[in-house]
Short mmCIF file of C-alpha atoms in Angstrom, two decimals:
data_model
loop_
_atom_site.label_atom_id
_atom_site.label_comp_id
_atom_site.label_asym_id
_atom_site.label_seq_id
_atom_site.Cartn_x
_atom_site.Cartn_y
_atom_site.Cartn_z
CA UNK A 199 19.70 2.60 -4.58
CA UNK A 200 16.51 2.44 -6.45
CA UNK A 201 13.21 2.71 -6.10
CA UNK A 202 9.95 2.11 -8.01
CA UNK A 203 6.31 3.83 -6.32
CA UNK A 204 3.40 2.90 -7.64
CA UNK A 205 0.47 5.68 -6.86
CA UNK A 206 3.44 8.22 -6.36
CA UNK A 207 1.55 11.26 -7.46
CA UNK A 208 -0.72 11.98 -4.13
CA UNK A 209 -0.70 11.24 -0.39
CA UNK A 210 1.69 8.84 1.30
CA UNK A 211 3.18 7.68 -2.10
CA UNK A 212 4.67 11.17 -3.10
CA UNK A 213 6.10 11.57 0.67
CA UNK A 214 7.41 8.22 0.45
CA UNK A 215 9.42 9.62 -2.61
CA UNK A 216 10.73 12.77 -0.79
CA UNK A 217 11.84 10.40 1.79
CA UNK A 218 13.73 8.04 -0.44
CA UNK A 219 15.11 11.53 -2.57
CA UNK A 220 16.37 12.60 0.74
CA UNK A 221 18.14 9.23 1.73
CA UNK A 222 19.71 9.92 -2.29
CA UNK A 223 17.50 7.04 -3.96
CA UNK A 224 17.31 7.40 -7.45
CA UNK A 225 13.32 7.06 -7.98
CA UNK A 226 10.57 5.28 -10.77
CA UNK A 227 7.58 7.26 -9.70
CA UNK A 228 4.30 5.98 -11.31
CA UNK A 229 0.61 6.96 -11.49
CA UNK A 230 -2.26 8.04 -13.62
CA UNK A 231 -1.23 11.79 -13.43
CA UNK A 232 1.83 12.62 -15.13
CA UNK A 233 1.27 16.43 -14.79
CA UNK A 234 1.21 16.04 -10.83
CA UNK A 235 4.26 13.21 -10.92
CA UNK A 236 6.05 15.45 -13.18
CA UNK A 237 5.48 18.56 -10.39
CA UNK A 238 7.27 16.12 -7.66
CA UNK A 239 9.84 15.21 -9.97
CA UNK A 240 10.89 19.19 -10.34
CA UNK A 241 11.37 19.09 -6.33
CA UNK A 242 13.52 16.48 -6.32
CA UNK A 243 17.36 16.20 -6.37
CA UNK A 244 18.02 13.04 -7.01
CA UNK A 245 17.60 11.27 -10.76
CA UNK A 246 13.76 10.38 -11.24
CA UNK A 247 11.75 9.17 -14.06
CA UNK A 248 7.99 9.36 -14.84
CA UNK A 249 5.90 6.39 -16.14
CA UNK A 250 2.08 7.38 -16.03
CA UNK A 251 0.12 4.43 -16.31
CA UNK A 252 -3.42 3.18 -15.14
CA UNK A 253 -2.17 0.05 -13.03
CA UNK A 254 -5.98 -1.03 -12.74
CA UNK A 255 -5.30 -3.36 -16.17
CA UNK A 256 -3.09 -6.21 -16.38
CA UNK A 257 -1.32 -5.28 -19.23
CA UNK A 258 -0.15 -2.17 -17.83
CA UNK A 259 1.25 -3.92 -14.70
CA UNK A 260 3.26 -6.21 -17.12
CA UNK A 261 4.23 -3.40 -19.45
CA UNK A 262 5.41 -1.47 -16.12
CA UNK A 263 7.90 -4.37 -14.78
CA UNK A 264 8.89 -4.83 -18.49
CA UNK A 265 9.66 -0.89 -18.71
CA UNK A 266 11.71 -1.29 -15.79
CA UNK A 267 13.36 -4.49 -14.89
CA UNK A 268 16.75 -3.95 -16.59
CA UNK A 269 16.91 -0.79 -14.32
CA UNK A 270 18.37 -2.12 -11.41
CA UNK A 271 15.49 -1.59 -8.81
CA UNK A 272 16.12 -2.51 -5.98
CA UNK A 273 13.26 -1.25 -3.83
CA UNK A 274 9.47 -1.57 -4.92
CA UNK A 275 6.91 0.47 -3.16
CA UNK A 276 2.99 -0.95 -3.92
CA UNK A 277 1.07 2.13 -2.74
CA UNK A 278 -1.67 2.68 -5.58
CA UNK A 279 -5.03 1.83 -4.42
CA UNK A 280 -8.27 3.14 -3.40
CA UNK A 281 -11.51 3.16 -1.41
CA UNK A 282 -15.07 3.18 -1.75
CA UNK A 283 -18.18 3.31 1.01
CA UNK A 284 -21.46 1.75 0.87
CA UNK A 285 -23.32 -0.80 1.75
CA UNK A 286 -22.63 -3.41 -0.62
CA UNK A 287 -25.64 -3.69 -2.11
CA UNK A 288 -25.97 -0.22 -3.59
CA UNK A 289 -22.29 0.78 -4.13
CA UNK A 290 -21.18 0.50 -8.22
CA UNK A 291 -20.03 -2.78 -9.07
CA UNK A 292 -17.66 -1.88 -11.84
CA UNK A 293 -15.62 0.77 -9.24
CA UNK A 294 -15.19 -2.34 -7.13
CA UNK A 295 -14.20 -4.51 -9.44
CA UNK A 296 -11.60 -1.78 -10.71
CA UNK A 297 -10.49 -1.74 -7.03
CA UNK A 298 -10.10 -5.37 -6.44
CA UNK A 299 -7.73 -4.94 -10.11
CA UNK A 300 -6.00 -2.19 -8.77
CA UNK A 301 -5.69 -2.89 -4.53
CA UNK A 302 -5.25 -6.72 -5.15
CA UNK A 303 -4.35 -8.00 -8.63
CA UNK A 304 -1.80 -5.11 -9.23
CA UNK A 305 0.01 -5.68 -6.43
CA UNK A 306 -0.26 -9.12 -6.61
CA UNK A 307 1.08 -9.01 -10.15
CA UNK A 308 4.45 -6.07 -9.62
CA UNK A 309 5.10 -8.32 -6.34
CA UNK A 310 5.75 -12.01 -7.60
CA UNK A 311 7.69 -10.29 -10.90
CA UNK A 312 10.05 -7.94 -9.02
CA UNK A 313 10.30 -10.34 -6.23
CA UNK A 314 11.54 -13.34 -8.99
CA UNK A 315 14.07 -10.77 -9.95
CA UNK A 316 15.24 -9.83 -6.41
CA UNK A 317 15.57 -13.30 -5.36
CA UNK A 318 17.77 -13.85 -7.88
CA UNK A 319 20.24 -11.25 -7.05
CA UNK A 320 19.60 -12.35 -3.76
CA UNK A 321 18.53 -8.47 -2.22
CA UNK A 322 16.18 -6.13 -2.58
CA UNK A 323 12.94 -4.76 -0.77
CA UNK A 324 9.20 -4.78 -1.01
CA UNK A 325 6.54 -2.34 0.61
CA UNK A 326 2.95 -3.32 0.08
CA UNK A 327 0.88 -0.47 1.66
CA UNK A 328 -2.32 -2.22 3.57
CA UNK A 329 -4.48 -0.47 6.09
CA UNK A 330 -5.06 -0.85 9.71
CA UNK A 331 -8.81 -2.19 7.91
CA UNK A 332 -6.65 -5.23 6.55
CA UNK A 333 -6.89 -6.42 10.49
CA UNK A 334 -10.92 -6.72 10.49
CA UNK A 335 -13.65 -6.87 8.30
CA UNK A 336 -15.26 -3.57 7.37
CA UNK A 337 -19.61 -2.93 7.05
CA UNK A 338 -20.33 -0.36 4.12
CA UNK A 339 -16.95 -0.59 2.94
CA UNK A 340 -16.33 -4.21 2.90
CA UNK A 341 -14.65 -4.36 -0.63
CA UNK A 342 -11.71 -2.00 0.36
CA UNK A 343 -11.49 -3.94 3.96
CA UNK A 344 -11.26 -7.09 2.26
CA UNK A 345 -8.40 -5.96 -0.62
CA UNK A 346 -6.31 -4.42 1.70
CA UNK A 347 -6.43 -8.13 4.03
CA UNK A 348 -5.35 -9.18 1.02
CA UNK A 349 -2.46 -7.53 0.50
CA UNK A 350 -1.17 -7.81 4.51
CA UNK A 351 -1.93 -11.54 4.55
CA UNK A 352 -0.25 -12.49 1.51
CA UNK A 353 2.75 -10.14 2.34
CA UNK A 354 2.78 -11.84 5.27
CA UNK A 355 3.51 -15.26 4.05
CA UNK A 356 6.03 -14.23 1.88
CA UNK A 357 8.11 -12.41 4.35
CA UNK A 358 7.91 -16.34 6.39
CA UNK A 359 8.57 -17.82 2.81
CA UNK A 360 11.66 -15.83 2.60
CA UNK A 361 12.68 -16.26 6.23
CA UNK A 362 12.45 -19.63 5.51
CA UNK A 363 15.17 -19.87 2.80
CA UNK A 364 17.51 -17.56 4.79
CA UNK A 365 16.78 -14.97 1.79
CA UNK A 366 18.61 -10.92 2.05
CA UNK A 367 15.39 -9.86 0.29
CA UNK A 368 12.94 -8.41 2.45
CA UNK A 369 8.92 -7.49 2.21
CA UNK A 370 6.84 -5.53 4.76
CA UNK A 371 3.00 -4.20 4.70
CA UNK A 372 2.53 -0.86 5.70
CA UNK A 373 -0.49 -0.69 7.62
CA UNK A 374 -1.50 3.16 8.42
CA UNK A 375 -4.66 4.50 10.24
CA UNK A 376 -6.60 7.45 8.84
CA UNK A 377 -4.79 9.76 7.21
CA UNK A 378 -5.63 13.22 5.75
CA UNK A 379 -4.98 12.47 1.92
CA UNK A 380 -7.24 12.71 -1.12
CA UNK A 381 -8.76 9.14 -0.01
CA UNK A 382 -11.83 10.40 1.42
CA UNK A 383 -12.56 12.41 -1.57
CA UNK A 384 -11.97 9.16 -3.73
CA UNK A 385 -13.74 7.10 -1.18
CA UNK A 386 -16.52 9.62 -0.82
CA UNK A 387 -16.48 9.43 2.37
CA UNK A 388 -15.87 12.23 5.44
CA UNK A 389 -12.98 12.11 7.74
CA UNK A 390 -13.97 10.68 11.16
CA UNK A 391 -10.32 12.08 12.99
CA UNK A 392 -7.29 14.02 12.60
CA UNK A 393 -5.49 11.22 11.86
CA UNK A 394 -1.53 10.87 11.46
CA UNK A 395 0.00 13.36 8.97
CA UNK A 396 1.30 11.71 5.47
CA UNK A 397 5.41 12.97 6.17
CA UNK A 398 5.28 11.30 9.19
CA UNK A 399 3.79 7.99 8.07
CA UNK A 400 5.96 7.93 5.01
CA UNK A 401 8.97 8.94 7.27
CA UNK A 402 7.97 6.21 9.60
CA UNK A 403 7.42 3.25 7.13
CA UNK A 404 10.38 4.13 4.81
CA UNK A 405 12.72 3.68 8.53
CA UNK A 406 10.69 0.39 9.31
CA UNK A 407 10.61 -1.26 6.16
CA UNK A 408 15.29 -0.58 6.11
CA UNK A 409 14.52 -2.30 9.43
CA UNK A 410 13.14 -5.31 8.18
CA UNK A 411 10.07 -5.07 9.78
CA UNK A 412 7.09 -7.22 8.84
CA UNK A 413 4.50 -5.34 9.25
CA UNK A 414 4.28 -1.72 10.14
CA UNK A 415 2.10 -0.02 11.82
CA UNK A 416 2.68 3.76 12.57
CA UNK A 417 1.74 5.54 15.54
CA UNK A 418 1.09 4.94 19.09
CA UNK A 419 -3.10 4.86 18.94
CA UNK A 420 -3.51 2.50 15.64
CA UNK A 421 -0.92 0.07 17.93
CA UNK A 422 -2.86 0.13 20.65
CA UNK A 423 -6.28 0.13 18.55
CA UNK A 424 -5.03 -3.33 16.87
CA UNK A 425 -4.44 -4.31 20.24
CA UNK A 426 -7.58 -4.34 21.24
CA UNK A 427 -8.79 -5.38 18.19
CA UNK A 428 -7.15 -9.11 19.09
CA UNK A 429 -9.31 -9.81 22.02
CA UNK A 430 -12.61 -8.11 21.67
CA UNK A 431 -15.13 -10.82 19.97
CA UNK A 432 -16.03 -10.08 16.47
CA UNK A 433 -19.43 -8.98 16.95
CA UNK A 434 -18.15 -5.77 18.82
CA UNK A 435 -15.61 -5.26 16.17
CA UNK A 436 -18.26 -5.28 13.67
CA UNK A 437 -20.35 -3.15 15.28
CA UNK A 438 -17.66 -0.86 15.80
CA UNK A 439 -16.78 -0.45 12.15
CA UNK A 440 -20.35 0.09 11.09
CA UNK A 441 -21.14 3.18 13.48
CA UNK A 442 -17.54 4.07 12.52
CA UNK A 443 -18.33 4.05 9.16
CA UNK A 444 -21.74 5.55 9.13
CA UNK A 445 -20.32 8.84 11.25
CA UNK A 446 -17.74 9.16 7.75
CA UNK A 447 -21.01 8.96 5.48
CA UNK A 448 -21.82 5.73 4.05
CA UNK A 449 -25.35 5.06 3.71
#
């Protein structure tokens, strides 16, 4: 097998492709840096190339699929993305508008292409990596909260859409709680927990998503947390995310 990840370079993304090297995927790693994706690519034993590209612009999400539709992929991985806190008001318009390009319209974009293509061979799968903040709005960092919704509700309906037709091609959303990557730093925001290490949650969604899950959501305390989440009113929720938010920084 094959697989494409988008945002490879860091975090969950470059675990995800140590998980996939170990399961003997051949591997399409892709991101801004090609110094760091080259790096992973030397610790890998399985055939990998290295596209560096800046996914935030559509014509690099169209030159990607074009680079690499006649390789016979036959899993795509959407894990590029990032954060930003503030209240709304104050935080940089253009950063959230490269955001909303990056966490919406790229995946949006690599999703419907390579998902044309894998219908039509009639297999394949899909990984769009969401957030547990895709579940709930998100004071002072409302742009990121409302992307990653994005990307779990539209992943959503195309895993029914495909259920529908009786299709073997398969899409999840990943849908991790905090994690100790470079987000923060990114996000500028502090870490407000431990969180669940990136091996495991890369481990974890690479199993679920063979398993034809719809949406995955790692550990034991983020299942239980969305849980919750589905009968406390709104108000509380809100509430909840704005002191939770304030204690990582945002002002």
């Amino acid at each position: 097998m094959k697989a494409l990840i988008t945002g490879a370079s860091t975090g969950i993304g470059r675990d995800m492709a140590k998980v996939l090297a170990g399961l003997g995927c051949d591997l399409i790693l892709v991101a801004r840096r090609k110094d760091l994706l080259e790096s992973l690519k030397s610790e890998l034993q399985v055939d990998v190339r290295v596209i560096a590209a800046d996914l935030r612009s559509e014509e690099a999400c169209r030159s990607l699929y074009e680079r690499t539709k006649d390789l016979n992929v036959d899993i795509l991985i959407n894990n590029a993305g990032f954060g930003l806190v503030g209240a709304f008001d104050a935080t940089d318009l253009q950063t959230e508008l490269d955001m909303i390009d990056l966490n919406i319209r790229a995946v949006h974009i690599l999703t419907k292409l390579f998902l044309q293509d894998f219908k039509r061979k009639d297999t394949g799968y899909i990984l769009n990596v969401s957030s547990s903040a895709g579940f709930l709005p998100g004071p002072l960092m409302s742009t990121y909260y409302a992307s990653k919704a994005y990307v779990l509700w539209m992943s959503q309906a195309i895993w029914e859409e495909l259920r529908q037709e009786k299709s073997n091609v398969h899409i999840s959303a990943l849908c991790p709680g905090p994690v100790p990557t470079d987000f923060n730093k990114t996000a500028q925001a502090h870490s407000s927990g431990k969180g669940l290490a990136s091996e495991y949650v890369a481990e974890y969604a690479i199993r679920r998503m063979f398993q034809k899950k719809r949406v995955i959501v790692p550990g034991l305390g983020m299942k239980f947390a969305h849980g919750i989440q589905r009968v406390l009113p709104m108000r509380w929720l809100l509430i909840f995310c704005y002191k939770r938010m304030k204690r990582k920084g945002a002002k």
